[in-house]
Amino acid sequence: MRVLTGIQPSGTIHIGNYFGAMKPILDLSKQEESETFIFIADLHAMTTVNDPEILRQATLNIALDYLSLGLDPDRVTFYRQSDVVGHSDLAWILSNLAPMGLLERAHSYKDKVAKGIDANVGLFYYPILMAADILLYDVDLVPVGKDQKQHLEITRDLAQKFNSNFSEVFKLPDGLISETTAIIPGLDGQKMSKSYGNTIEVFADPKAMKKKIMSIQTDSAGVDEPKEHQGNVIYELSKFFMNEEELAQLRADFINGGVGYGDMKKRLLENVINYFAPHKAKRDELAKKPEQIEQILTKGAQKAQKIASHKLADVRKVVGL
Ligand code: ADP
Ligand code: TRP
């Protein structure tokens, strides 16, 4: 089963990104039967970033993040979108099958326009490029967040239209929508998100991590009082970092009273630091060897290119190029 997903390089990753998006795809890539493709969507990022240094740095950072969090480049074809020739070519070909109305209804575009962001043509065209990213590789499954569901529908639409207009060239992909993935709460109890300023960064240094975790918002229950654990941010976050035994103890401390939130936060802090420590060490090591990252991405692009070139040749033939 071929699984593919693209990631936008969009700044420093937080634990919501990790448990909500990165870990599920990394777990999937470890399954025997899956052949996984993960690419860094740097062409897509150009719709919002126009500083070359920022784009280059963000691309390198997200590569470092994935590689240090467990992406195994021997199992996963890991590449930069812009290194493979054919994504933009196929997008152009598909664009001639896409009605304006289909794209005008795309949330990614509509939402930004509604917020008063001056949309460029790239942003409007974005779903077509995403369709090309997928259709070039005969993909079975595309794991994405809920916000990308409509883009997958557009992808299937375009594939169907192409197949019936020209010839059965494209496989129709299914989405694996992470609706069931728990929403990781942020420091204030809302969904953790960069846009709410309530994040805990995965690779924060211990001092910064402490500052964040100690600032988790709680009610004013005193040390001795029994406390409600369900929905409490300390408890909800601890679920991701503690083993059964530690979690049962924490629950008991909530229910019985006698332990203050400060102590509970300290325990959570220790667990979070321990959880990410080996990954952080690996990241620091890898960051010293950018040429090694470059090698991995180049090798990934070569593997991807073989498949993409075959598909593009088929496409060109059937459309008359
Ligand atoms: P942000 O909201 O911080 O801007 P993004 O929109 O860049 O994060 O999210 C990247 C990926 O991480 C998406 O697939 C999204 O579903 C996932 N994700 C982000 N925040 C959370 C969260 N709090 N809980 C679960 N998944 C999340
Ligand atoms: N649009 C996706 C996002 O913002 C990233 C992406 C680009 C992608 N091309 C893709 C995801 C192809 C899956 C498949 O998250």
Coordinates of C-alpha atoms and ligand atoms in Angstrom, one line a residue:
M1 CA 0.0 0.0 0.0
R2 CA 1.5 3.3 -1.0
V3 CA 1.1 6.2 1.4
L4 CA 2.0 9.8 0.6
T5 CA 1.8 13.1 2.4
G6 CA 3.3 16.5 2.0
I7 CA 4.3 18.9 4.8
Q8 CA 4.5 22.6 4.6
P9 CA 7.6 24.0 6.3
S10 CA 5.8 26.4 8.6
G11 CA 8.0 27.3 11.6
T12 CA 8.8 25.7 14.9
I13 CA 6.9 22.6 15.7
H14 CA 4.9 22.1 18.8
I15 CA 3.6 19.0 20.6
G16 CA 0.2 19.5 18.9
N17 CA 1.9 19.1 15.5
Y18 CA 3.9 16.1 16.8
F19 CA 1.1 14.0 18.2
G20 CA -1.6 15.3 15.8
A21 CA 0.3 14.9 12.5
M22 CA 3.9 13.8 12.7
K23 CA 3.7 10.8 15.0
P24 CA 0.7 9.2 13.2
I25 CA 2.5 9.3 9.8
L26 CA 5.8 8.1 11.3
D27 CA 3.9 5.2 13.0
L28 CA 2.2 4.3 9.7
S29 CA 5.6 4.4 7.9
K30 CA 6.9 1.7 10.3
Q31 CA 4.2 -0.8 9.3
E32 CA 5.4 -3.6 7.1
E33 CA 2.9 -3.2 4.4
S34 CA 3.2 0.5 3.8
E35 CA 5.5 2.1 1.3
T36 CA 5.7 5.7 2.5
F37 CA 6.5 8.9 0.7
I38 CA 6.9 12.1 2.7
F39 CA 7.8 15.3 1.0
I40 CA 8.5 18.9 2.1
A41 CA 6.0 21.1 0.2
D42 CA 8.4 24.0 -0.5
L43 CA 6.6 25.0 -3.7
H44 CA 3.4 25.3 -1.7
A45 CA 5.2 27.3 0.9
M46 CA 6.0 29.9 -1.8
T47 CA 2.3 31.0 -1.7
T48 CA 3.1 32.6 1.6
V49 CA 6.9 32.9 2.0
N50 CA 8.9 35.1 -0.4
D51 CA 12.2 35.3 1.4
P52 CA 14.7 32.8 0.0
E53 CA 16.7 32.5 3.3
I54 CA 13.5 31.9 5.3
L55 CA 12.3 29.3 2.8
R56 CA 15.6 27.5 2.8
Q57 CA 15.9 27.5 6.6
A58 CA 12.4 26.4 7.1
T59 CA 12.9 23.5 4.7
L60 CA 16.1 22.4 6.5
N61 CA 14.4 22.7 9.9
I62 CA 11.4 20.5 9.0
A63 CA 13.8 17.9 7.5
L64 CA 15.8 18.0 10.8
D65 CA 12.5 17.7 12.8
Y66 CA 11.3 14.6 11.0
L67 CA 14.7 12.9 10.8
S68 CA 15.3 13.4 14.5
L69 CA 11.8 12.3 15.5
G70 CA 12.2 8.9 13.9
L71 CA 11.8 9.2 10.1
D72 CA 13.9 6.4 8.7
P73 CA 15.1 7.4 5.2
D74 CA 15.7 3.8 4.3
R75 CA 12.0 3.0 4.7
V76 CA 10.5 6.4 3.7
T77 CA 11.1 8.2 0.4
F78 CA 11.8 11.6 1.9
Y79 CA 12.3 14.5 -0.6
R80 CA 11.8 18.1 -1.4
Q81 CA 8.9 18.8 -3.7
S82 CA 10.9 21.2 -5.8
D83 CA 13.7 18.7 -6.4
V84 CA 11.4 16.4 -8.5
V85 CA 10.7 17.6 -12.0
G86 CA 7.1 17.1 -12.9
H87 CA 4.9 18.4 -10.1
S88 CA 4.4 21.8 -11.7
D89 CA 4.2 20.3 -15.2
L90 CA 1.4 18.0 -14.2
A91 CA -0.3 20.8 -12.3
W92 CA -0.4 22.9 -15.5
I93 CA -1.9 20.0 -17.4
L94 CA -4.6 19.4 -14.7
S95 CA -5.4 23.1 -14.5
N96 CA -7.0 22.9 -17.9
L97 CA -9.5 20.4 -16.5
A98 CA -10.3 22.5 -13.4
P99 CA -13.4 24.7 -13.5
M100 CA -12.9 28.1 -11.9
G101 CA -15.9 27.4 -9.6
L102 CA -14.2 24.3 -8.2
L103 CA -11.2 26.3 -7.0
E104 CA -13.3 29.3 -5.9
R105 CA -15.0 27.1 -3.4
A106 CA -11.7 25.8 -1.9
H107 CA -11.5 26.8 1.8
S108 CA -7.7 27.4 1.7
Y109 CA -8.4 30.2 -0.8
K110 CA -11.8 31.4 0.4
D111 CA -10.8 31.6 4.1
K112 CA -7.7 33.7 3.3
V113 CA -9.7 36.1 1.1
A114 CA -12.4 36.3 3.8
K115 CA -9.6 37.4 6.3
G116 CA -8.7 40.2 3.9
I117 CA -5.4 38.5 2.8
D118 CA -4.5 39.6 -0.7
A119 CA -4.6 36.3 -2.5
N120 CA -2.1 35.6 -5.2
V121 CA -2.8 33.3 -8.2
G122 CA -0.5 30.7 -6.5
L123 CA -2.8 30.4 -3.6
F124 CA -5.7 30.0 -5.9
Y125 CA -3.9 27.3 -7.8
Y126 CA -2.6 25.5 -4.7
P127 CA -5.1 22.6 -4.8
I128 CA -4.1 21.7 -8.3
L129 CA -0.5 21.5 -7.4
M130 CA -1.5 19.3 -4.5
A131 CA -3.5 17.1 -6.8
A132 CA -0.4 16.7 -9.0
D133 CA 1.8 15.9 -5.9
I134 CA -0.4 13.0 -5.3
L135 CA -1.4 11.7 -8.8
L136 CA 2.2 11.4 -10.0
Y137 CA 2.8 8.6 -7.6
D138 CA -0.2 6.1 -7.9
V139 CA -1.0 6.7 -4.2
D140 CA -3.4 4.6 -2.2
L141 CA -3.7 6.6 0.9
V142 CA -3.1 10.3 1.8
P143 CA -2.9 11.0 5.6
V144 CA -3.9 14.7 6.1
G145 CA -5.6 16.9 8.6
K146 CA -9.3 17.7 8.4
D147 CA -8.5 21.1 6.8
Q148 CA -7.1 19.2 3.7
K149 CA -10.2 17.0 3.1
Q150 CA -11.6 19.3 0.4
H151 CA -8.2 19.3 -1.4
L152 CA -8.4 15.6 -1.6
E153 CA -11.9 15.7 -3.1
I154 CA -10.5 18.1 -5.7
T155 CA -7.7 15.7 -6.4
R156 CA -10.1 12.8 -7.0
D157 CA -12.4 15.0 -9.1
L158 CA -9.5 16.0 -11.4
A159 CA -8.2 12.4 -11.6
Q160 CA -11.6 11.2 -12.6
K161 CA -12.1 13.9 -15.2
F162 CA -8.7 13.2 -16.7
N163 CA -9.3 9.5 -16.8
S164 CA -12.6 9.8 -18.6
N165 CA -11.4 12.6 -20.9
F166 CA -8.1 10.9 -22.0
S167 CA -7.3 7.5 -20.6
E168 CA -7.2 5.6 -17.3
V169 CA -3.8 7.0 -16.2
F170 CA -4.5 8.0 -12.6
K171 CA -5.2 6.0 -9.5
L172 CA -7.9 7.5 -7.3
P173 CA -6.4 8.1 -3.8
D174 CA -8.2 7.8 -0.5
G175 CA -7.8 10.2 2.3
L176 CA -6.9 9.1 5.8
I177 CA -8.3 12.0 7.7
S178 CA -7.1 12.3 11.2
E179 CA -10.5 13.3 12.6
T180 CA -10.1 10.7 15.3
T181 CA -6.7 12.0 16.4
A182 CA -7.1 13.7 19.8
I183 CA -6.9 17.5 19.8
I184 CA -3.9 18.4 21.9
P185 CA -4.8 21.3 24.2
G186 CA -2.6 24.3 24.6
L187 CA -1.5 26.2 27.7
D188 CA -4.9 27.9 28.0
G189 CA -7.0 24.8 27.3
Q190 CA -7.9 25.8 23.7
K191 CA -6.5 23.7 20.8
M192 CA -2.8 24.1 20.8
S193 CA -2.0 26.3 17.8
K194 CA 0.7 28.8 16.7
S195 CA -2.1 31.2 16.0
Y196 CA -3.3 31.2 19.6
G197 CA 0.2 31.6 21.1
N198 CA -0.5 28.7 23.5
T199 CA 2.1 26.2 22.2
I200 CA 4.8 24.1 23.8
E201 CA 7.6 23.6 21.4
V202 CA 9.0 20.1 20.9
F203 CA 12.6 21.1 20.9
A204 CA 12.4 24.0 23.5
D205 CA 15.4 24.0 25.8
P206 CA 14.7 22.8 29.4
K207 CA 14.5 26.4 30.7
A208 CA 12.0 27.5 28.0
M209 CA 10.0 24.3 28.5
K210 CA 9.8 24.9 32.2
K211 CA 8.5 28.4 31.7
K212 CA 5.8 27.1 29.3
I213 CA 4.7 24.2 31.4
M214 CA 4.6 26.2 34.7
S215 CA 2.3 28.7 32.9
I216 CA -0.4 26.1 32.1
Q217 CA -3.7 27.6 33.2
T218 CA -5.6 25.9 36.0
D219 CA -8.5 26.7 38.3
S220 CA -7.8 28.1 41.8
A221 CA -8.3 24.8 43.8
G222 CA -5.9 24.8 46.8
V223 CA -3.3 22.1 47.5
D224 CA -5.5 20.1 49.8
E225 CA -8.7 20.2 47.8
P226 CA -9.7 17.3 45.5
K227 CA -9.5 18.3 41.9
E228 CA -11.2 17.4 38.6
H229 CA -8.7 15.7 36.3
Q230 CA -10.9 15.4 33.2
G231 CA -10.3 18.4 31.0
N232 CA -7.5 19.7 33.2
V233 CA -4.7 20.7 30.8
I234 CA -2.0 19.2 33.0
Y235 CA -3.8 15.8 33.1
E236 CA -4.8 15.9 29.4
L237 CA -1.2 16.5 28.4
S238 CA 0.2 14.0 30.8
K239 CA -1.7 11.3 29.0
F240 CA 0.7 11.7 26.1
F241 CA 3.9 11.4 28.2
M242 CA 3.2 9.2 31.2
N243 CA 3.0 5.4 31.5
E244 CA -0.1 3.7 33.0
E245 CA 1.3 3.7 36.5
E246 CA 2.4 7.3 36.5
L247 CA -0.9 8.4 35.1
A248 CA -2.9 6.4 37.7
Q249 CA -0.8 8.1 40.4
L250 CA -1.5 11.5 38.9
R251 CA -5.2 10.7 38.7
A252 CA -5.3 9.6 42.4
D253 CA -3.5 12.9 43.3
F254 CA -6.2 14.9 41.6
I255 CA -9.0 12.9 43.2
N256 CA -7.7 12.7 46.7
G257 CA -6.3 16.2 47.0
G258 CA -3.1 17.0 48.9
V259 CA -1.0 17.7 45.8
G260 CA -0.8 21.1 44.3
Y261 CA -0.9 22.0 40.6
G262 CA 2.7 23.2 40.8
D263 CA 3.9 19.7 41.8
M264 CA 1.9 18.1 39.0
K265 CA 3.3 20.5 36.5
K266 CA 6.8 19.6 37.6
R267 CA 6.1 16.0 37.0
L268 CA 4.7 16.7 33.6
L269 CA 7.8 18.8 32.8
E270 CA 10.1 16.0 33.7
N271 CA 8.3 13.6 31.5
V272 CA 8.1 15.9 28.5
I273 CA 11.8 16.6 28.8
N274 CA 12.7 12.9 29.1
Y275 CA 10.4 12.0 26.2
F276 CA 12.0 14.4 23.7
A277 CA 15.6 14.3 25.1
P278 CA 17.0 11.6 22.8
H279 CA 15.3 13.3 19.8
K280 CA 16.7 16.6 20.8
A281 CA 20.2 15.2 21.1
K282 CA 19.8 13.6 17.6
R283 CA 18.6 16.9 16.2
D284 CA 21.5 18.8 17.6
E285 CA 23.9 16.2 16.1
L286 CA 22.2 16.3 12.7
A287 CA 22.1 20.1 12.6
K288 CA 25.9 20.0 12.5
K289 CA 25.8 18.0 9.3
P290 CA 23.6 19.8 6.8
E291 CA 25.4 17.9 4.0
Q292 CA 24.0 14.7 5.4
I293 CA 20.4 16.1 5.2
E294 CA 21.1 17.2 1.7
Q295 CA 22.3 13.7 0.8
I296 CA 19.1 12.1 2.2
L297 CA 16.8 14.5 0.4
T298 CA 18.7 14.1 -2.9
K299 CA 18.5 10.3 -2.6
G300 CA 14.8 10.6 -1.9
A301 CA 14.2 12.9 -4.8
Q302 CA 16.0 10.4 -7.1
K303 CA 13.7 7.6 -6.1
A304 CA 10.6 9.8 -6.4
Q305 CA 11.8 11.2 -9.8
K306 CA 11.8 7.7 -11.3
I307 CA 8.2 7.2 -10.5
A308 CA 7.1 10.7 -11.4
S309 CA 8.9 10.7 -14.7
H310 CA 7.1 7.5 -15.8
K311 CA 3.8 8.9 -14.9
L312 CA 4.4 12.2 -16.6
A313 CA 5.5 10.4 -19.8
D314 CA 2.2 8.5 -19.8
V315 CA 0.3 11.7 -19.2
R316 CA 2.1 13.6 -22.0
K317 CA 1.4 10.8 -24.4
V318 CA -2.3 10.6 -23.8
V319 CA -2.9 14.4 -23.9
G320 CA -1.0 14.9 -27.1
L321 CA 2.2 16.5 -26.1
Ligands
ADP1 P1 -0.9 25.5 13.8 O1 -2.4 25.4 14.2 O2 0.0 25.6 15.0 O3 -0.7 26.5 12.8 P2 -0.7 23.7 11.6 O4 -2.0 24.1 11.1 O5 0.6 24.1 10.9 O6 -0.6 24.1 13.2 O7 -0.8 22.1 11.8 C1 0.1 21.2 11.2 C2 -0.5 19.8 11.5 O8 -0.5 19.6 12.9 C3 -1.9 19.6 11.0 O9 -2.0 18.3 10.4 C4 -2.7 19.6 12.2 O10 -3.9 18.8 12.1 C5 -1.8 19.2 13.3 N1 -2.1 19.9 14.6 C6 -1.8 21.1 14.9 N2 -2.2 21.5 16.1 C7 -2.8 20.4 16.6 C8 -3.4 20.1 17.9 N3 -3.5 21.0 18.8 N4 -3.9 18.8 18.1 C9 -3.8 17.9 17.1 N5 -3.2 18.1 15.9 C10 -2.7 19.3 15.6
TRP2 N1 -1.6 21.3 1.6 C1 -1.0 20.4 2.6 C2 -1.0 21.2 4.0 O1 -1.0 22.4 4.0 C3 0.4 20.0 2.2 C4 0.5 19.2 1.0 C5 0.9 19.7 -0.3 C6 0.0 17.9 0.8 N2 0.8 18.6 -1.2 C7 0.3 17.6 -0.5 C8 -0.5 16.9 1.7 C9 0.0 16.3 -1.0 C10 -0.8 15.7 1.2 C11 -0.6 15.4 -0.2 O2 -1.0 20.5 5.0

